[in-house]
Short mmCIF file of C-alpha atoms and ligand atoms in Angstrom, two decimals:
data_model
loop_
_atom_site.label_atom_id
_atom_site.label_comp_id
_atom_site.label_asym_id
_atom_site.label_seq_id
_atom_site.Cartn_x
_atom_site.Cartn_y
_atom_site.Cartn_z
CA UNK A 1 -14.55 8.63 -4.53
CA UNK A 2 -14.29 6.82 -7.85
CA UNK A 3 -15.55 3.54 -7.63
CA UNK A 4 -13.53 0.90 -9.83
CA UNK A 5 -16.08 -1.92 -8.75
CA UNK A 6 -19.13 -1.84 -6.07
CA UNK A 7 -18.82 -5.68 -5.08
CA UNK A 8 -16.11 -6.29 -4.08
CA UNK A 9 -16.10 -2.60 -3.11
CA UNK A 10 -12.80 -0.98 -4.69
CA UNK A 11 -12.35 2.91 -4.61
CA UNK A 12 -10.24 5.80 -4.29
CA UNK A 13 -10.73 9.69 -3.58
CA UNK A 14 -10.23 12.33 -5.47
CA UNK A 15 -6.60 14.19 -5.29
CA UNK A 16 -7.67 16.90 -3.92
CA UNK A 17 -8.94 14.88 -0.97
CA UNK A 18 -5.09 13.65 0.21
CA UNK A 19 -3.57 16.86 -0.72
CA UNK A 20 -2.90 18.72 2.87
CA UNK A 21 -3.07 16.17 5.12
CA UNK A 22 -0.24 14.09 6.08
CA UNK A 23 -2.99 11.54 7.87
CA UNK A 24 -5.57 10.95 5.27
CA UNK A 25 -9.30 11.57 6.76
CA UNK A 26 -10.67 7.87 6.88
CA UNK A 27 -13.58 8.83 4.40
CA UNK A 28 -11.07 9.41 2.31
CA UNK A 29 -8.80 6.54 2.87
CA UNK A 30 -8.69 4.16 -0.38
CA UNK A 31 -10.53 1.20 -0.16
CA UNK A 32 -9.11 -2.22 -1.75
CA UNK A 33 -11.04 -5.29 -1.28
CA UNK A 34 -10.82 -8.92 -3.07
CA UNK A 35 -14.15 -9.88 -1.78
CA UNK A 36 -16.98 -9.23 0.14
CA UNK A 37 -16.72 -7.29 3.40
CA UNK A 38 -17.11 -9.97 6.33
CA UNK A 39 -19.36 -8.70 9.17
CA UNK A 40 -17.25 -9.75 12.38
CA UNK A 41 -18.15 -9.39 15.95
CA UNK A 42 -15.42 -8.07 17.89
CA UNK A 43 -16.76 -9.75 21.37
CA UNK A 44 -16.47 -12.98 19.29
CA UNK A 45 -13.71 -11.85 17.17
CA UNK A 46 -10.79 -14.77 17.72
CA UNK A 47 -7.18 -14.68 16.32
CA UNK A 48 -5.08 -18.09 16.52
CA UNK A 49 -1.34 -17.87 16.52
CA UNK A 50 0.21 -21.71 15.04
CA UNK A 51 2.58 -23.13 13.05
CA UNK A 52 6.32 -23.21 14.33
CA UNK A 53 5.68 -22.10 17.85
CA UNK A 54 6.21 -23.70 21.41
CA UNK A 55 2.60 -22.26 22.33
CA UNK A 56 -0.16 -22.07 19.81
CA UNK A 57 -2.39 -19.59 21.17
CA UNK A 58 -6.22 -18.00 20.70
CA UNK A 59 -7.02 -14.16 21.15
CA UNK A 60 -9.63 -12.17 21.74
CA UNK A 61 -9.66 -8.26 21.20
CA UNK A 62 -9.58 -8.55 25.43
CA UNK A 63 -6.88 -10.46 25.64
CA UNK A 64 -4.88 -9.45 23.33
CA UNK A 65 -5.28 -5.81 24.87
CA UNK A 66 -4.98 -6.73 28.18
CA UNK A 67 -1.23 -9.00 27.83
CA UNK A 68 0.44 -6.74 25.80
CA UNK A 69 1.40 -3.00 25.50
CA UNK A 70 -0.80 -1.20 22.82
CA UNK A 71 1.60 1.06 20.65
CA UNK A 72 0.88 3.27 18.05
CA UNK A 73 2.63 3.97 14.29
CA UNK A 74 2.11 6.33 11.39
CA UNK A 75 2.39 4.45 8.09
CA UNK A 76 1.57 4.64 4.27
CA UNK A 77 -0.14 1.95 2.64
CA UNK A 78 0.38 1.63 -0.98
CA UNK A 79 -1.16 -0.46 -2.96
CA UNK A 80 0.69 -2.11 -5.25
CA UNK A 81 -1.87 -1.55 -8.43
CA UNK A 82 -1.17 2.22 -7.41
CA UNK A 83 -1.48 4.60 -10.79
CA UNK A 84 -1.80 1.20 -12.82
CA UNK A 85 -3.43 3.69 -15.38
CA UNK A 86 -0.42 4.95 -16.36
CA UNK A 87 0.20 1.86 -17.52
CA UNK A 88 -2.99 0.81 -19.31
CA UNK A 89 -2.51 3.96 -21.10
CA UNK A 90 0.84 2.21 -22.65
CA UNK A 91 -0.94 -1.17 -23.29
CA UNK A 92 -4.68 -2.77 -21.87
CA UNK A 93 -4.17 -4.60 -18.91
CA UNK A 94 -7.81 -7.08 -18.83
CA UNK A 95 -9.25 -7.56 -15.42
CA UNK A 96 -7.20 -4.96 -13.52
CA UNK A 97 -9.02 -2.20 -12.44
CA UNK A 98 -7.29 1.06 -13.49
CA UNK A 99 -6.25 2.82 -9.94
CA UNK A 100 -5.02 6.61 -10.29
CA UNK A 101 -2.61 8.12 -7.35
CA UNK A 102 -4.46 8.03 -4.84
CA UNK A 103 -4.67 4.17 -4.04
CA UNK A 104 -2.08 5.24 -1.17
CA UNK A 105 -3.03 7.12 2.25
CA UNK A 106 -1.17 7.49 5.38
CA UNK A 107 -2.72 6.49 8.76
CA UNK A 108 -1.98 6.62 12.53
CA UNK A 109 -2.49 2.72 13.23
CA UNK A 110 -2.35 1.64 16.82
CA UNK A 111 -2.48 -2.43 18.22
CA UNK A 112 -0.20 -4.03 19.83
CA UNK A 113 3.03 -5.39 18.18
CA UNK A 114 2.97 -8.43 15.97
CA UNK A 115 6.60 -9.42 17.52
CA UNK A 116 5.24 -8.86 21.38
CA UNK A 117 2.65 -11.87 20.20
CA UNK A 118 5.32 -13.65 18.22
CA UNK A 119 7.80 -13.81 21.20
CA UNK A 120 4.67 -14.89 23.73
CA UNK A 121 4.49 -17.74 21.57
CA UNK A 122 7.97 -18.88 20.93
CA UNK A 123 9.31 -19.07 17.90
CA UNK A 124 10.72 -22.06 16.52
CA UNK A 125 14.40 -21.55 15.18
CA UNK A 126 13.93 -23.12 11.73
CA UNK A 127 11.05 -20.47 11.19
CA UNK A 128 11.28 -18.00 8.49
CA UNK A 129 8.36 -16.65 7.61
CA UNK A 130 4.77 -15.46 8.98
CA UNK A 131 1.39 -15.72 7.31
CA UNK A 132 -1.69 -13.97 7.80
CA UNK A 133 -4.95 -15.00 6.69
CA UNK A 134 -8.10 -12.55 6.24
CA UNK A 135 -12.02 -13.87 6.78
CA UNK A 136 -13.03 -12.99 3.32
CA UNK A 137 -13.75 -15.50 0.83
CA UNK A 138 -12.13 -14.50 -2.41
CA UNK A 139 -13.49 -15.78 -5.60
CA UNK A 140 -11.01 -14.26 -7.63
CA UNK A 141 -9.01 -16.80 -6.25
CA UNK A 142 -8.65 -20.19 -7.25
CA UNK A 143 -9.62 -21.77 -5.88
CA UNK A 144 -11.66 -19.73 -4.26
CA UNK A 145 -10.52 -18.79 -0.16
CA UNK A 146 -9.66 -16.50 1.85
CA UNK A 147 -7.37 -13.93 1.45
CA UNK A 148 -3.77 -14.04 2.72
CA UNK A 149 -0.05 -13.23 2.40
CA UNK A 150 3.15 -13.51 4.00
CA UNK A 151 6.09 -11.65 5.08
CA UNK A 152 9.93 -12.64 6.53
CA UNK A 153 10.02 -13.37 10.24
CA UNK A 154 12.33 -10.75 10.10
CA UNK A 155 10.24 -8.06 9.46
CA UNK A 156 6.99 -9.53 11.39
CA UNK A 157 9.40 -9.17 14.40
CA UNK A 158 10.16 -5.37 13.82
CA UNK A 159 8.55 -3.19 15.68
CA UNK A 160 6.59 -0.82 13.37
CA UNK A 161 4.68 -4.20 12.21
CA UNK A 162 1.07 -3.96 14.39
CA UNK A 163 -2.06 -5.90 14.91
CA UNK A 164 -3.98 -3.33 14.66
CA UNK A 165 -7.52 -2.08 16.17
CA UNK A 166 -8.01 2.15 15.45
CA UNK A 167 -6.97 3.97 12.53
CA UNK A 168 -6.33 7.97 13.53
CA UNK A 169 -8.11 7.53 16.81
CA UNK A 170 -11.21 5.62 15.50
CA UNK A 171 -12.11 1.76 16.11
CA UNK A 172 -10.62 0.26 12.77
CA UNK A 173 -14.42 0.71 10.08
CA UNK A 174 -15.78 -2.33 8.75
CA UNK A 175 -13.81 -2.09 5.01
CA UNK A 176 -10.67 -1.15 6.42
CA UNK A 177 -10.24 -4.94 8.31
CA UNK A 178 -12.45 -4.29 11.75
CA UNK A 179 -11.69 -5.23 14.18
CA UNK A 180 -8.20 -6.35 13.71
CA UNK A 181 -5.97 -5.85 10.18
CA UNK A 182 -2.27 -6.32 9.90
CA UNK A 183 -0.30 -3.29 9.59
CA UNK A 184 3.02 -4.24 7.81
CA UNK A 185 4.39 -0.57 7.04
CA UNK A 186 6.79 -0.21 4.12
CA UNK A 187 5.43 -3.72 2.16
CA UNK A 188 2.79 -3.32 -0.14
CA UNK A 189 -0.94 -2.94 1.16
CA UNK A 190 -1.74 -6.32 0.42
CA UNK A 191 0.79 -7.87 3.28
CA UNK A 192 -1.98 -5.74 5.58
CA UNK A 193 -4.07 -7.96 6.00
CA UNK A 194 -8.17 -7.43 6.97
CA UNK A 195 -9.98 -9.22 9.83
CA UNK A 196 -7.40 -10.96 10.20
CA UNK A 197 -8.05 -14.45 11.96
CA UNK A 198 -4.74 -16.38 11.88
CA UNK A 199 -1.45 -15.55 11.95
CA UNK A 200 1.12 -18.94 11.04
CA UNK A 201 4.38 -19.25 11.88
CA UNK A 202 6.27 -21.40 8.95
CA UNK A 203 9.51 -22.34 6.96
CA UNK A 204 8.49 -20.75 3.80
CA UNK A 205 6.18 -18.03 2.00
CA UNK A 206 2.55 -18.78 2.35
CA UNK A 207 1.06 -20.41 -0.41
CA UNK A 208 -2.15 -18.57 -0.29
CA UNK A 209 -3.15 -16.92 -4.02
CA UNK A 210 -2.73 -13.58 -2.94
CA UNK A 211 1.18 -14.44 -2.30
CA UNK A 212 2.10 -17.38 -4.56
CA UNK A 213 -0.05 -16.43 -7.81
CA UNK A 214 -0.84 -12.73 -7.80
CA UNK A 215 0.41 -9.92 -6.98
CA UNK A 216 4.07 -11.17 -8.66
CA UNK A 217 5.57 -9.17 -11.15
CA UNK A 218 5.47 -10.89 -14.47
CA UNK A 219 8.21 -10.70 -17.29
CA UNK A 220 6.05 -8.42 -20.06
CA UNK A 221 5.97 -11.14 -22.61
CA UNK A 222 4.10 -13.84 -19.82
CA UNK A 223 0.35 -14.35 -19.88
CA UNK A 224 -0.92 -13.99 -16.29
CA UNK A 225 -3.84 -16.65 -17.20
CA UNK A 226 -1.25 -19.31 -17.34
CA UNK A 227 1.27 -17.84 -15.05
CA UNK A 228 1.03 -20.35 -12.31
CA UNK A 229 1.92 -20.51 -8.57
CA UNK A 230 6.00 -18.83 -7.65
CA UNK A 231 5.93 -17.70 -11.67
CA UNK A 232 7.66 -14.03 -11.83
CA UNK A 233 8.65 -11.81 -8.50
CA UNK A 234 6.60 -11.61 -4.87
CA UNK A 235 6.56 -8.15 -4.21
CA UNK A 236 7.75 -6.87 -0.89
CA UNK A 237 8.67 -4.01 -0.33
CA UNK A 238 7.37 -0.33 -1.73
CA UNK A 239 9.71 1.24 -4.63
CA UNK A 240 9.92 4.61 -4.39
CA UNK A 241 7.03 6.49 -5.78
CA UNK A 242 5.60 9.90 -6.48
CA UNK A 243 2.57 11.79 -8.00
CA UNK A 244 1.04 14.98 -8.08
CA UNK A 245 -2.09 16.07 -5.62
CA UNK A 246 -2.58 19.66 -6.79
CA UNK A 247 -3.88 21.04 -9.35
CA UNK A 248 -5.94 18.29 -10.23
CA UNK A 249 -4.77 16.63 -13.95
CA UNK A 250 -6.14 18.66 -16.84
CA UNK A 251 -6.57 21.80 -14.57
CA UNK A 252 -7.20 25.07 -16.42
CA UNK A 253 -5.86 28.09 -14.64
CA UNK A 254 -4.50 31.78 -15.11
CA UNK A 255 -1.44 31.88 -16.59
CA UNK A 256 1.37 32.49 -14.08
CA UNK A 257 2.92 31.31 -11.31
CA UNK A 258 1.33 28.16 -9.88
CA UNK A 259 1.89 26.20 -6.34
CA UNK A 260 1.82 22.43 -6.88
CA UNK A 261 1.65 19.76 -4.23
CA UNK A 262 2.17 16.27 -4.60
CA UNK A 263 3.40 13.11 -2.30
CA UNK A 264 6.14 10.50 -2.01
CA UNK A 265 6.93 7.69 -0.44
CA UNK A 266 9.29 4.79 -0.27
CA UNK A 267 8.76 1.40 1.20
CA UNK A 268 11.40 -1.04 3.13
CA UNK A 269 13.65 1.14 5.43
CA UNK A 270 14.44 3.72 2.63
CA UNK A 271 12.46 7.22 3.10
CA UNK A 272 12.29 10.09 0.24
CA UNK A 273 14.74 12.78 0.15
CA UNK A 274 14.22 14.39 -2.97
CA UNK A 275 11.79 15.49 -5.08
CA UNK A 276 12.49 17.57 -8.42
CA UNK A 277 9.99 19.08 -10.69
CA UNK A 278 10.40 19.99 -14.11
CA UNK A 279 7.83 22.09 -16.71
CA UNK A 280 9.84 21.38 -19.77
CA UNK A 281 10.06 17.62 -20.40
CA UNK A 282 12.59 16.82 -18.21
CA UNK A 283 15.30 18.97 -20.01
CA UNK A 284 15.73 20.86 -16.11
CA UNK A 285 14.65 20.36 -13.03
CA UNK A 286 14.23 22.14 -9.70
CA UNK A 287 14.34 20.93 -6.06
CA UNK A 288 10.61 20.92 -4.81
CA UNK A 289 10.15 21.81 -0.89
CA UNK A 290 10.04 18.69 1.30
CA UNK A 291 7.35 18.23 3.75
CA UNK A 292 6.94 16.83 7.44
CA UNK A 293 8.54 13.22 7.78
CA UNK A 294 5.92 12.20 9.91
CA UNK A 295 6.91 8.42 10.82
CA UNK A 296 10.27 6.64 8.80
CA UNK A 297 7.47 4.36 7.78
CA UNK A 298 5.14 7.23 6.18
CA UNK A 299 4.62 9.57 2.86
CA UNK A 300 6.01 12.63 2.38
CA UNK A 301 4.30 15.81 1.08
CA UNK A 302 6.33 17.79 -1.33
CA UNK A 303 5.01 21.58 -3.15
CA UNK A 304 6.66 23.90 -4.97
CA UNK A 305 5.47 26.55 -7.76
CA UNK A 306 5.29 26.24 -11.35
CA UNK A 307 5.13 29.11 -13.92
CA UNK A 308 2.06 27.98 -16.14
CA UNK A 309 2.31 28.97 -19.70
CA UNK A 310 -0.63 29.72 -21.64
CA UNK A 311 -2.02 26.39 -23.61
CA UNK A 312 -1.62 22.99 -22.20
CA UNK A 313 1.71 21.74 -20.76
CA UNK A 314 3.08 18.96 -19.05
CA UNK A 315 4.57 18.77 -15.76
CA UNK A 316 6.82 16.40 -14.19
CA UNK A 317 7.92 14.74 -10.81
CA UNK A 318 10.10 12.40 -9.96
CA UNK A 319 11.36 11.04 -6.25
CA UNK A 320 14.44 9.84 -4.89
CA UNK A 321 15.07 7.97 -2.13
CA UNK A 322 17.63 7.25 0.68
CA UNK A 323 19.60 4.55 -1.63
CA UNK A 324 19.94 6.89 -4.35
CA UNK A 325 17.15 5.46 -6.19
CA UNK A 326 15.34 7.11 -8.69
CA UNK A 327 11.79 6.78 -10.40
CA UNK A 328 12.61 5.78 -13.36
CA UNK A 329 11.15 7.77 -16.20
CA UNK A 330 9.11 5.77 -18.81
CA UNK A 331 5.83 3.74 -17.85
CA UNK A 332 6.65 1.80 -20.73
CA UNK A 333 9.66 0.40 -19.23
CA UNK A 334 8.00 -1.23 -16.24
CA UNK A 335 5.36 -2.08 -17.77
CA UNK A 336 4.08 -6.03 -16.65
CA UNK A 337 0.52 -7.81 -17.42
CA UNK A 338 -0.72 -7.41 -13.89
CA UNK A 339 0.06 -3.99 -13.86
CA UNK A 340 2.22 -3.50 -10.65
CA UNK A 341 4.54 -0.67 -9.25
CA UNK A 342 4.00 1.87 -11.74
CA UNK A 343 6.72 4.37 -10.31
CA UNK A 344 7.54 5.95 -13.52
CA UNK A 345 8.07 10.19 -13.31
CA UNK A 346 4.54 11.40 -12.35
CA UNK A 347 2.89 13.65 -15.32
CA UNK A 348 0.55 16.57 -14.75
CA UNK A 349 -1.30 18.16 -17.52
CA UNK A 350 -2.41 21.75 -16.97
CA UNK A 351 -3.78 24.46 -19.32
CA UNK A 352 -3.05 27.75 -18.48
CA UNK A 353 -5.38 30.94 -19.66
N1 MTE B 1 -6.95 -7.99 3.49
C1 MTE B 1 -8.00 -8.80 3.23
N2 MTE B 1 -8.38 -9.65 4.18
N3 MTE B 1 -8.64 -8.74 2.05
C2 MTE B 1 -8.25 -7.89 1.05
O1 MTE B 1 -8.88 -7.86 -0.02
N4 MTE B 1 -6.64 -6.18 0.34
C3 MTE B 1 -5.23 -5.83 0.50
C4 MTE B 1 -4.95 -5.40 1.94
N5 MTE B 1 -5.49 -6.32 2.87
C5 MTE B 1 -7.14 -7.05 1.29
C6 MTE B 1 -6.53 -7.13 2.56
C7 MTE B 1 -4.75 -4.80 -0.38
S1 MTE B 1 -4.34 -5.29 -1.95
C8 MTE B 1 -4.52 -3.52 0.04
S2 MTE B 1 -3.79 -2.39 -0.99
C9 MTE B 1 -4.91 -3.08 1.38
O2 MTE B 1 -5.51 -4.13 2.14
C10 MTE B 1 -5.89 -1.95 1.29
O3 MTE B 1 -6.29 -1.57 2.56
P1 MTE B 1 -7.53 -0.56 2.70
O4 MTE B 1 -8.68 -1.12 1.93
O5 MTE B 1 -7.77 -0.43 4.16
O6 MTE B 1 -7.05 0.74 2.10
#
């Protein structure tokens, strides 16, 4: 793993590591963390359902499993400072850790269904919106609390959305949100939220940091240390996105013909259905081979081959998506001061020998 920061613990694996598996190992899931990680019981473990509901209720892992169905779903998280060092590349972005590719993974979450727990609560009809809220103390907020976010009722009713307690089989580990995250599949990774502990029904977007004052995509021009709460965009949903997985970048291999692997994926209800590569700046392209669409809410793997010339080269991808969206090719046009949604054209250097 590279570590971008031990406390709060903030790492992702190498490339090599997601390349070949369409569920990433859990050891080599990334890990994204705001603060410490909270040590919770699960016998004492309690979630409260409030807000805009007929019943406000309190779980426990036992009742929760025991009332409702427990369903399973295989989703990407991607985390919305995902290859930010593309962008620091074009300008510094203070504070920000610089993620690679590989702040994305795919899992095989099972819980029980956020909307199954909505419904046994009844909703109120003026609600819009549903808020989760972590147990870890943040003090990169301010001020400081815990971590939370929203999403539309709309989607919190959908079925993909989980309360989740195993990841690929496995009781949810400690850094990944034991014993119950949020598992909002096709919204960035920070609507997921860990140990989760309360889940509000409401009439608007929560007002925790993590919605209202971070991650929001900033005009280029604004400085995030006086950005204040609602300045620039929420994000939501995942923009299509790409990179490469194999050969590693900077590679040095025989000359000749090459296989390359890489993944995409594209959040909301959109799902990849192209992927070109090109080895001679963009000037042509070819189709690369799709891979397994495990889930409509997960990555897919793409590979192809590449004839390496001798020297160093660059190679590019770039994804499109089921509303004819395309990555769009320059960092420098997206880039913003927090450092969000790079999805420009992935870049691979390789020398060849
Ligand atoms: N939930 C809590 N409670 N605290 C956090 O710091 N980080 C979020 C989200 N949920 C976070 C959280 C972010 S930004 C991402 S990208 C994902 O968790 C990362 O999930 P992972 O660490 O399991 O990969």
């Amino acid at each position: 793993m590279t570590v971008h920061e031990v406390e709060p613990f903030n790492a992702e694996p190498p490339r090599a590591a997601l390349a070949g598996n369409m569920l990433t190992p859990v050891e080599a899931f990334y890990s994204r963390n705001h603060a410490p990680v909270p040590a919770l019981d699960p016998a004492t473990w309690t979630l409260a359902v409030d807000g805009l509901v007929v019943r406000p209720t309190t779980w426990t892992l036992a009742s929760l499993r025991e009332r409702f169905a427990a369903h399973s779903e295989t989703a990407t998280l991607q985390c919305a400072g995902n290859r930010r060092a593309g962008l620091v590349d074009i300008r510094d972005i203070p504070g920000e850790a610089p993620w690679g590719p590989t702040a994305t993974a795919t899992a095989r979450w099972t819980g029980v269904r956020l909307g199954d727990v909505l419904e046994d609560a009844g909703v109120d009809p003026d609600a819009t919106d549903v808020a989760f809220l972590g147990a870890d103390v943040s003090e990169v907020a301010r001020p400081p609390q815990e971590f939370g976010g929203s999403v539309p009722l709309r989607k919190a009713r959908m079925p993909e959305v989980l309360l989740a307690w195993e990841m690929n089989g496995e009781p949810l580990a400690p850094v990944h949100g034991a014993p119950v995250r949020v598992v909002v599949p096709g919204y960035i990774g920070a609507r997921s939220v860990k140990w989760v502990q309360r889940v509000t029904v409401a009439d608007r977007p929560s007002d925790n940091f993590f919605q209202a004052s971070t991650y929001r995509l900033l005009p280029p021009d604004v400085d995030p240390a006086s950005a204040g709460p609602g300045d620039g965009v929420a994000l939501g949903l995942v923009a299509v996105n790409a990179d490469f997985l194999a050969p590693d970048d900077g590679a040095e291999l025989p000359a000749g013909p090459t296989p390359v692997t890489g993944y995409a994926f594209a959040g909301g209800d959109r799902t990849v259905v192209r992927v070109d590569v090109s080895s001679d700046g963009g000037a042509t392209w070819a189709q690369a081979d799709l891979g397994e669409q495990a889930s409509p809410w997960a990555w897919r793997h793409w590979s192809t081959t590449v004839d390496v010339a001798r020297g160093e080269q660059q190679i590019l991808a770039r994804a499109w998506d089921s509303s004819a969206a395309l990555q769009p090719a320059d960092p420098a046009s997206v880039w913003n001061p927090k450092g969000y949604v790079n999805n420009s054209w992935a870049r691979l250097r390789l020398v060849g020998r």
